[in-house]
Coordinates of C-alpha atoms in Angstrom, one line a residue:
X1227 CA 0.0 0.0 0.0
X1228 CA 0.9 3.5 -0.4
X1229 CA 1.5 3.9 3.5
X1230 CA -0.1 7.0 4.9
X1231 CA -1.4 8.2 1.8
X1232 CA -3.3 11.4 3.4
X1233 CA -5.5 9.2 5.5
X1234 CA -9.1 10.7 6.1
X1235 CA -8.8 12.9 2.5
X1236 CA -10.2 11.7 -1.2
X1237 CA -6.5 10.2 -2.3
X1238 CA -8.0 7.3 -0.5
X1239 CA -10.0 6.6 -3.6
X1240 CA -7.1 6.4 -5.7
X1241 CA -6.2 2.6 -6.7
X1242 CA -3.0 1.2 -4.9
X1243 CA -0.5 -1.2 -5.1
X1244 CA -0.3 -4.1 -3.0
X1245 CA 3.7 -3.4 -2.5
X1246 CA 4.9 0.4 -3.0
X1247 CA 9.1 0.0 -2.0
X1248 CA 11.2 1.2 -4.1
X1249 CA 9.6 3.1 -6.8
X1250 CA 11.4 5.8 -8.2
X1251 CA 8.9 8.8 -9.8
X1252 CA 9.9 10.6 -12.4
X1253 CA 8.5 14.8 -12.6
X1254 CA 8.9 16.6 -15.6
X1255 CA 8.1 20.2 -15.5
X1256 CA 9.5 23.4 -17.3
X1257 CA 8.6 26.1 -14.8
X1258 CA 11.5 25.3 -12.1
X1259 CA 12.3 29.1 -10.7
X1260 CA 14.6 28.5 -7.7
X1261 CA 11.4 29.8 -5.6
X1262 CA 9.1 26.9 -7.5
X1263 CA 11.7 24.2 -7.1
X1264 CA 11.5 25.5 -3.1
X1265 CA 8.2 24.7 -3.2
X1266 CA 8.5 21.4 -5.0
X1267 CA 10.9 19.8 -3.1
X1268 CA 8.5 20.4 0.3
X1269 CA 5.7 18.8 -2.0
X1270 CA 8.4 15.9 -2.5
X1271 CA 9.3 15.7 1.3
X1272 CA 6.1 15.5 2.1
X1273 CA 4.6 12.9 -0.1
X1274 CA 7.8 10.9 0.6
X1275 CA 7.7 10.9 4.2
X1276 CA 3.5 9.8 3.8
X1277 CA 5.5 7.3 1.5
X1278 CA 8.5 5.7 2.6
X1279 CA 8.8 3.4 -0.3
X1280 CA 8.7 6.2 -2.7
X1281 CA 10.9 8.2 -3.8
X1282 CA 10.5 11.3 -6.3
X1283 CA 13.1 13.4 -8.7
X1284 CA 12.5 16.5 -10.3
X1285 CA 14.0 17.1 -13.9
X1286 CA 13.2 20.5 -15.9
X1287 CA 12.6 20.8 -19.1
X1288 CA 12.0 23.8 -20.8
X1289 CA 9.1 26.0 -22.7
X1290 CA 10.6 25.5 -25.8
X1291 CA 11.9 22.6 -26.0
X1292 CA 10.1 19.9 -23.8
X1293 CA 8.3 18.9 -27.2
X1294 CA 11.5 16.8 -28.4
X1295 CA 12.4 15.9 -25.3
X1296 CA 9.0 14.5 -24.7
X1297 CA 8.6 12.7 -28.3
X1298 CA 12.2 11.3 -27.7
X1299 CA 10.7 9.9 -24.2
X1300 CA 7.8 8.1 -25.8
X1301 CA 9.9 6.9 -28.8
X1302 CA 12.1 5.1 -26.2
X1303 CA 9.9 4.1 -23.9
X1304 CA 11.9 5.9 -21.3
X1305 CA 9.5 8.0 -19.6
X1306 CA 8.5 10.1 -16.7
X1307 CA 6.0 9.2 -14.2
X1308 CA 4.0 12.8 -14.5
X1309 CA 4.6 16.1 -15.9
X1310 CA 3.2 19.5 -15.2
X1311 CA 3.0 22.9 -16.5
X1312 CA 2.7 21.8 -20.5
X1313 CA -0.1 23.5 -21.9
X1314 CA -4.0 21.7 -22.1
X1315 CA -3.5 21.4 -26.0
X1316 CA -0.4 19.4 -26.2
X1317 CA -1.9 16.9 -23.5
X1318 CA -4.9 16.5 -26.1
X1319 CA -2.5 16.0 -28.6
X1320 CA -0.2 13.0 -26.7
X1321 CA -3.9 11.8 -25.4
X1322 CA -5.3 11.6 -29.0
X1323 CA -1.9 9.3 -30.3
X1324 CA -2.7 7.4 -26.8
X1325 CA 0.8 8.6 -25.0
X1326 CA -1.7 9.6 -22.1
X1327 CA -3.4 8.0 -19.2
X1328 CA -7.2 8.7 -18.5
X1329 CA -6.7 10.9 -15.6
X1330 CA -10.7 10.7 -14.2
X1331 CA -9.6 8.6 -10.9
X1332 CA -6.9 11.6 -9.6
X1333 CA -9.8 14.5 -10.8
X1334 CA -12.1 12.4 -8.1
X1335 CA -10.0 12.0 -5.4
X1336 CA -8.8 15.4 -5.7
X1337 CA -12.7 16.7 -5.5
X1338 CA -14.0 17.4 -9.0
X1339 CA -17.2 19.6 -7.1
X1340 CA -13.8 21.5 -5.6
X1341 CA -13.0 22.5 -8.8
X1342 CA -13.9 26.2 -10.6
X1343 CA -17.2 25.5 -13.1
X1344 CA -15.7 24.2 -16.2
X1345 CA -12.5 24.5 -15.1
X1346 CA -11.9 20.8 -16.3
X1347 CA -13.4 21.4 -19.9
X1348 CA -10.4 21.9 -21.4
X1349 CA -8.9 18.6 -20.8
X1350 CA -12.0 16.6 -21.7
X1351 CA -11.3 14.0 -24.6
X1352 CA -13.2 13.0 -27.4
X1353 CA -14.0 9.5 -25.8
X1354 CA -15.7 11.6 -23.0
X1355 CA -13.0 10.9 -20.4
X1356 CA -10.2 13.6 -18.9
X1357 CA -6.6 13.6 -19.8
X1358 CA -5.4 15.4 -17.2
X1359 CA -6.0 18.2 -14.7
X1360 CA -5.0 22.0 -14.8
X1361 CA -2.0 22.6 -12.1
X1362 CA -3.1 25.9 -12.3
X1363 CA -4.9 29.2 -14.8
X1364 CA -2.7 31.6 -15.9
X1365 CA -3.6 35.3 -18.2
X1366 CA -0.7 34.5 -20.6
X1367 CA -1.4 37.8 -22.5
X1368 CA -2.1 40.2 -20.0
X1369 CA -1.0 44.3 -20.9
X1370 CA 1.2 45.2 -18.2
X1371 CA 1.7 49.2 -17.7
X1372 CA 3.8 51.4 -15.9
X1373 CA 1.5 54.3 -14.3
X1374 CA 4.6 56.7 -14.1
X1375 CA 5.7 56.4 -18.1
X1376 CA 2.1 57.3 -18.4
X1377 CA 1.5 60.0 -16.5
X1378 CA 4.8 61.6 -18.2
X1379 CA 3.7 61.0 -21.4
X1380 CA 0.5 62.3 -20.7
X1381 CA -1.5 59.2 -21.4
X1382 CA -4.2 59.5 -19.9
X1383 CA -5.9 55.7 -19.4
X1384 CA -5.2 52.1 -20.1
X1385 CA -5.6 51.7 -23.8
X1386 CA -8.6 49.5 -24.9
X1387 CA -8.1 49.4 -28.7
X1388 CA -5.2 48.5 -30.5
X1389 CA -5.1 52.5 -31.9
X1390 CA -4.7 53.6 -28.4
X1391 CA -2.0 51.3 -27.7
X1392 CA 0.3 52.2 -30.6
X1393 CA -0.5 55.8 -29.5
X1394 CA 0.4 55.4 -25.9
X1395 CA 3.7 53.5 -27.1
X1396 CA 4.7 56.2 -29.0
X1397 CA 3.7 59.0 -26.4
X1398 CA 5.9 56.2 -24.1
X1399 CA 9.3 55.3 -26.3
X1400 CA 11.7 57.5 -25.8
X1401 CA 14.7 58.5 -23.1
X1402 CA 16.2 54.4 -24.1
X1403 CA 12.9 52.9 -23.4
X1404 CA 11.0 51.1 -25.9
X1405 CA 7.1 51.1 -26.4
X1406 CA 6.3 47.2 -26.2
X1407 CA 8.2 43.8 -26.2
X1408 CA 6.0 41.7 -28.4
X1409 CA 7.2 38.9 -29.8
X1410 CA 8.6 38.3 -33.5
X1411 CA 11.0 35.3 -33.3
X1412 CA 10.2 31.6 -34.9
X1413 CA 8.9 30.5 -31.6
X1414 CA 5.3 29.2 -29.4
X1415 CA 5.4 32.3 -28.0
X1416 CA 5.4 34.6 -31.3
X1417 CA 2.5 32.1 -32.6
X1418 CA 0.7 32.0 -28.7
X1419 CA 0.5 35.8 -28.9
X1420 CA -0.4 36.5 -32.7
X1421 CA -3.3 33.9 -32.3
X1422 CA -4.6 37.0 -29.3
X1423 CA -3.9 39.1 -32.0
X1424 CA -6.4 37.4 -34.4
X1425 CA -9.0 36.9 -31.9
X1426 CA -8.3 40.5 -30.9
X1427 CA -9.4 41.6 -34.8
X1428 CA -12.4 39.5 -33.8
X1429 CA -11.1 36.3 -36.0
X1430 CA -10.4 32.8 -35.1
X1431 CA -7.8 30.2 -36.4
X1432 CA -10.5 27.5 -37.0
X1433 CA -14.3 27.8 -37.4
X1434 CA -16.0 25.7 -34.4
X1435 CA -16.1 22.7 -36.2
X1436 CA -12.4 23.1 -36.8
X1437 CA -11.8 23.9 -40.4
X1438 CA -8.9 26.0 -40.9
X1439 CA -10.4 30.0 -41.1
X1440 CA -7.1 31.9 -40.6
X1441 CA -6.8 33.1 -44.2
X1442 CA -9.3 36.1 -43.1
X1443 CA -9.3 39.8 -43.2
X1444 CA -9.4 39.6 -39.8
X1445 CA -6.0 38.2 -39.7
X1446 CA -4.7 40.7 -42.4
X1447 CA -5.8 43.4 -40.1
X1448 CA -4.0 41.5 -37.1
X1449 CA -0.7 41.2 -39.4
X1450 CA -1.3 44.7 -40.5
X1451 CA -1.6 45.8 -36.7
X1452 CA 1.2 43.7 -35.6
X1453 CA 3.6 45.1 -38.5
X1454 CA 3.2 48.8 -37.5
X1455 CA 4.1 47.7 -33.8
X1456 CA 7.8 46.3 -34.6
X1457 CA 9.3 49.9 -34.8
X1458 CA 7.8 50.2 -31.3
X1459 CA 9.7 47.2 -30.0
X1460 CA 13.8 46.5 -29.1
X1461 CA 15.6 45.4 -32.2
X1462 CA 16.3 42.1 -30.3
X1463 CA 12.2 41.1 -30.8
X1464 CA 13.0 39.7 -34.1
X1465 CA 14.2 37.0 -31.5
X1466 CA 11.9 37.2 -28.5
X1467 CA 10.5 34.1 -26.5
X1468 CA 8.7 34.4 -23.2
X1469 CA 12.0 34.9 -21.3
X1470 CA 13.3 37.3 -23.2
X1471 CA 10.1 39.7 -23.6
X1472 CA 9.2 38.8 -19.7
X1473 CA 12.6 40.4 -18.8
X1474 CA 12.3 43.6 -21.4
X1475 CA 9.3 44.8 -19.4
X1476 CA 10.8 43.7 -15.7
X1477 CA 14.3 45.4 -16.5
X1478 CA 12.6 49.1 -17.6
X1479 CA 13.7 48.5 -20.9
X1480 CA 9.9 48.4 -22.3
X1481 CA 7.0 50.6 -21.6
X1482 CA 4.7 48.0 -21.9
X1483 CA 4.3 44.5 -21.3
X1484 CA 3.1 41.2 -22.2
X1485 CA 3.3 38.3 -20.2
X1486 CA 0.8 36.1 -17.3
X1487 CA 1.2 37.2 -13.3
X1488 CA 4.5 36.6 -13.2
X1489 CA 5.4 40.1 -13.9
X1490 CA 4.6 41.1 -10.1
X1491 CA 6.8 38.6 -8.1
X1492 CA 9.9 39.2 -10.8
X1493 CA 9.4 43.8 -10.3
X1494 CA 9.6 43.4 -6.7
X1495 CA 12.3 40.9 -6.6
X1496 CA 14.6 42.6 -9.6
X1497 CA 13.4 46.1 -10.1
X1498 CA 11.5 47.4 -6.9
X1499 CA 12.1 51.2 -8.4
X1500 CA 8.5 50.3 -10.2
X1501 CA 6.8 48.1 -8.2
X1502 CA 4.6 50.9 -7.4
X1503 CA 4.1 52.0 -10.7
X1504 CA 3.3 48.6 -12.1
X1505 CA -0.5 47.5 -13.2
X1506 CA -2.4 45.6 -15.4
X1507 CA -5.6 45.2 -18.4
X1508 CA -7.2 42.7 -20.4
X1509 CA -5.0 43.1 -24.0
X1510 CA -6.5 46.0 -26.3
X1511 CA -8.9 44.5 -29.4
X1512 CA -8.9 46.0 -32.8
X1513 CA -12.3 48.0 -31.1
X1514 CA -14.8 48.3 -28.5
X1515 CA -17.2 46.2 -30.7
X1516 CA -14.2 43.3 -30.5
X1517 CA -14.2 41.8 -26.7
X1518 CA -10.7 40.6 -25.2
X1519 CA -9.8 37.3 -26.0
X1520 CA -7.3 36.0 -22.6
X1521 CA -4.5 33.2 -23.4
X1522 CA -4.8 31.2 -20.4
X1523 CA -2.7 27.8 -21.6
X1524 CA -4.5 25.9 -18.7
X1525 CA -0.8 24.5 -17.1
X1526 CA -1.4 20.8 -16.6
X1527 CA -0.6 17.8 -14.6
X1528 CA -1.0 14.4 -16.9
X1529 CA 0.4 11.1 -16.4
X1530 CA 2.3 9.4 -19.5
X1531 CA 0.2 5.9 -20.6
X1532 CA 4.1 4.1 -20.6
X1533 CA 4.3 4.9 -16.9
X1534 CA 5.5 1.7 -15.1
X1535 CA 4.3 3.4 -11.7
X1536 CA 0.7 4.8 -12.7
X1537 CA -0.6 4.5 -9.4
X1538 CA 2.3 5.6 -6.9
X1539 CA 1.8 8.6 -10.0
X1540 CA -2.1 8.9 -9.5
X1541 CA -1.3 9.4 -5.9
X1542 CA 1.4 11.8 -6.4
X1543 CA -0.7 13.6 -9.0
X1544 CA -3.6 14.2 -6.0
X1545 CA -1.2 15.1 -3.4
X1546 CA 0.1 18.3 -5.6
X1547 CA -3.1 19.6 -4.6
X1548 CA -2.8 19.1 -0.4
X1549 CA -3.5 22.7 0.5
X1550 CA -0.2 23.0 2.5
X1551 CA 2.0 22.0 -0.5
X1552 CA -0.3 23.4 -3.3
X1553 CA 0.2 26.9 -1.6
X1554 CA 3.7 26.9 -1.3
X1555 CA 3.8 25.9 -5.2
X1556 CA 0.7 28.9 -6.1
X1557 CA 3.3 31.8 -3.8
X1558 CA 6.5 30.9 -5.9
X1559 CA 4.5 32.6 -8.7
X1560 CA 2.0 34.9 -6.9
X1561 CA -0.7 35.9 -9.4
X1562 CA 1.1 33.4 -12.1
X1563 CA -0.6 30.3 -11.8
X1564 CA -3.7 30.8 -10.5
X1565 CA -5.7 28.3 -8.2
X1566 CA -8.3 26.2 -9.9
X1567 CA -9.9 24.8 -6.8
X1568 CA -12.3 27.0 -5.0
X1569 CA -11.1 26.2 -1.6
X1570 CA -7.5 26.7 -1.9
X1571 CA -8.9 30.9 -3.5
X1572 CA -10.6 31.2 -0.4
X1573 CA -8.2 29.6 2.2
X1574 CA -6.9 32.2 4.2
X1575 CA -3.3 30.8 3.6
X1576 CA -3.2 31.4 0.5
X1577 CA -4.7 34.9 0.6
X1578 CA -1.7 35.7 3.2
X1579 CA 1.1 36.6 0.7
X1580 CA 3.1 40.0 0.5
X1581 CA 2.5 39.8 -3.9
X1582 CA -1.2 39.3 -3.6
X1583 CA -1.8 41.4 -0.5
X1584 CA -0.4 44.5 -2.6
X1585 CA -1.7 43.7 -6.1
X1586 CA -5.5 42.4 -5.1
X1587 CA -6.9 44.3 -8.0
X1588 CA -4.7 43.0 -10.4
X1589 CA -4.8 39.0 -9.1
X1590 CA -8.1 39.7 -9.1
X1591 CA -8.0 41.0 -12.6
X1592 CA -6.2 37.9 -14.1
X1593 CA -8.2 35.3 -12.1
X1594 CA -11.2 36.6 -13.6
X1595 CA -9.8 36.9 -17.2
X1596 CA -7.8 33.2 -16.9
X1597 CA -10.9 32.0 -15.8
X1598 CA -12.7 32.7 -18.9
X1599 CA -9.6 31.9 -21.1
X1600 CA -9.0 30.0 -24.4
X1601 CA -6.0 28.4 -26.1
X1602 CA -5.8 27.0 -29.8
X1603 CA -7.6 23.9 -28.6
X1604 CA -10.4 25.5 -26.7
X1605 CA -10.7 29.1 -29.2
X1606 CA -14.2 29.6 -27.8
X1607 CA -17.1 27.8 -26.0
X1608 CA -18.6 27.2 -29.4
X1609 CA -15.5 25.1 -30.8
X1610 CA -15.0 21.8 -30.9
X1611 CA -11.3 20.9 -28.3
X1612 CA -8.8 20.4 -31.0
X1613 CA -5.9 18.3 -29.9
X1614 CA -4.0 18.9 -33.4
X1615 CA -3.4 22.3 -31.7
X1616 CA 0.0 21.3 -30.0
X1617 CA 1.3 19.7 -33.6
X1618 CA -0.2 23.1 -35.0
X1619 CA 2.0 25.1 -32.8
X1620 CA 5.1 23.1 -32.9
X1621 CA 5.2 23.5 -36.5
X1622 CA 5.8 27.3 -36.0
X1623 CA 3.7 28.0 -39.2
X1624 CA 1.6 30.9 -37.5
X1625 CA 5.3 32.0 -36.1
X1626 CA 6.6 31.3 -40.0
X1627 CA 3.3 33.5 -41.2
X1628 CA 4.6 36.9 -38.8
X1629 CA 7.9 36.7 -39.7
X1630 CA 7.5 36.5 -43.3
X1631 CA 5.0 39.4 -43.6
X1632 CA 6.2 41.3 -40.8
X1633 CA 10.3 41.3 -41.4
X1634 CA 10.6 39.8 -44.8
X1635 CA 8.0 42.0 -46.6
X1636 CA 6.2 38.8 -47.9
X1637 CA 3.0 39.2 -50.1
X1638 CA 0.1 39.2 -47.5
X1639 CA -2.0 36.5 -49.5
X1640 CA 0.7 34.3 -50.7
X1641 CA 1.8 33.7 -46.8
X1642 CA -1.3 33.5 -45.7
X1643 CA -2.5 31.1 -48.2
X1644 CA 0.3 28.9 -47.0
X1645 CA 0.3 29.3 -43.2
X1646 CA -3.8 27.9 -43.8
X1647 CA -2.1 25.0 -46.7
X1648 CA 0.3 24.2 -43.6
X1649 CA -2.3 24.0 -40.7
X1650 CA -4.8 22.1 -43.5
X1651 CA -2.0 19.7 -43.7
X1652 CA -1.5 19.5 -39.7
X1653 CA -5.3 18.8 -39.2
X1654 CA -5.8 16.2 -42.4
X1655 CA -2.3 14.2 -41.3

């Protein structure tokens, strides 16, 4: 048995081995921030010391890359035991080629009525079971603003519409500091962002029953919009990932920022000059008639189907989610991965934090906006989940599609034509 698995709790639901010495778990995760890996190892100690015949190791990966290391893993057979923080579309993609474990048992012993309303939507599969959990919401694609620039360039309010945004940049760059750090390099996070971008003209990348619908003028006004904002931006964007435009608007370097919660914890840490200064919107739309469209990649927790420990793994999985434990993880990040169980929101402990006790309205702000989030494989209520997403993103053709119109001066409708003959291809594979 899985000694002292959390007696009294729902992880006594999970299945258990009849012997549990000497198992070795493997966790894969790329967020591992000295402050998160703080908070793992506790979650580690903890579970161990319920477990004494298990024993856990934590291996990063990283944002860009854990898509070879991952196909590598199931080529060989050679895989971990969980992974978290990959976003819900590439877990719909491994689930589809059956490289994922039905993850229904863990949702119910963590307390599926504890969850937020729908918060589990994302991760339902076409044969009506769950392959996996969210660890967490996050506002990937938040605005992030610095009230003093704004005030000294006279801007007046947040901007709402993409028009007002270029404006305030402009009224902002100067003095060394550059209006925005969007993203323009052959990267997830340049095709991530530009998708906000087409749901921010009021587009979509596929219609609800998933045919491919980017070749739109929606998206030419998106590319259009996008184009005009790269003199706004450091000439290192051409090679911009999330670290690298994260940093631009932490450092002072950028007016304006885009990135999830993580913005507040990284501001007081490295630049505590602006921590007053620092807020937060919903991203601008094309206009008022357009409403914001929030990137929340819904960080998950699944269990690879070659696991040779699924249920040490199931129990694992739960215990993530022990309030004690689960906090710790939720402060590393204040108001960067959100909680998606309703009781660890309103626990006291978790309310107790220096991050979320001096930026309530903008936690607030992101919960709100994560919690009513899409991705590429959930663009709307309406569509259908799309676990091709993760193989649509790896493939950078959205990323392929911005750089050719953006810095090679491409024909519009000749790139277009075949970022939607590339995605066709993806979905009809």
């Amino acid at each position: 048995m899985l000694a002292g698995l959390a007696a009294g709790t729902a992880l006594s639901a999970l299945p258990r081995r009849a012997h549990a010495q000497d198992v070795t778990l493997r966790w894969w995760s790329p967020q591992g921030a000295p402050a998160q890996a703080e908070a793992y190892k506790f979650q580690i100690a903890a579970f161990e010391a319920l477990n004494p015949g298990i024993k856990v190791v934590f291996e990063t990966t990283s944002d860009e890359g854990y898509a070879p290391q991952l196909a590598a893993a199931f080529a060989s057979g050679e895989v971990p035991d969980l992974v978290t923080h990959l976003p819900s579309f590439s877990v719909q993609t491994y689930y589809s080629n059956g490289l994922i474990e039905p993850f229904d048992d863990v949702i119910n012993a963590i307390g599926a009525d504890d969850y937020y309303p729908g918060a589990n939507d994302v991760f339902k599969t076409a044969d009506g079971k769950y392959c996996g959990t969210g660890i967490g919401n996050t506002a990937a694609n938040m605005l992030w603003l610095r009230r003093d620039l704004m005030e000294a360039a006279g801007v007046a309010a947040a901007p709402k519409t993409w028009d007002e945004l270029r404006a305030a940049c402009q009224a902002m760059q100067k003095d060394g500091i550059f209006g925005a750090p969007l993203p323009y390099g052959q990267n997830s996070m340049t095709s991530l962002i530009f998708i906000g971008f087409i749901h921010g003209a009021g587009g979509q990348v596929f219609t609800p029953d998933l045919q491919v619908a980017i070749d739109s003028e929606q998206t030419r006004a998106a590319l259009e919009f996008y184009k005009s904002m790269r003199e706004l931006c450091p000439p290192g964007a051409t090679n911009y990932s999330w670290g690298e435009s994260l940093t631009a608007f932490v450092s002072g370097a950028t007016a304006t920022g885009i990135y999830a919660g993580r913005v507040l914890a990284n501001v007081v840490a490295q630049n505590p000059g602006i921590a007053d200064h620092v807020t937060c919107t919903t991203y601008p739309t094309i206009s008022a008639d357009v409403a914001p469209w929030t990137f929340n990649d819904f960080p998950s927790v699944f269990i690879p189907a070659q696991s040779k420990n699924k249920d040490a793994a199931k129990a694992f999985a739960a215990f993530l989610f022990d309030p004690e434990g689960y906090i710790k993880q939720l402060h590393a990040a204040p108001g960067h991965v959100l909680p998606v169980l309703k009781s660890i929101n309103e626990n006291p402990a978790y309310q107790d934090n220096d991050i979320i006790k001096k930026y309530p309205a903008e936690v607030d702000l992101m919960s709100g906006a994560a919690a009513g989030g899409f991705n590429l494989g959930y663009e709307s209520s309406a569509h259908a989940s799309n676990d091709r997403a993760g193989e649509v993103i790896a493939s950078n053709a959205i990323a392929d599609l911005v750089q050719r119109v953006v810095l090679n001066g491409d024909d519009v409708n000749a790139a277009l034509g075949d970022c939607a003959k590339a995605i066709d291809a993806i979905m009809k594979a």
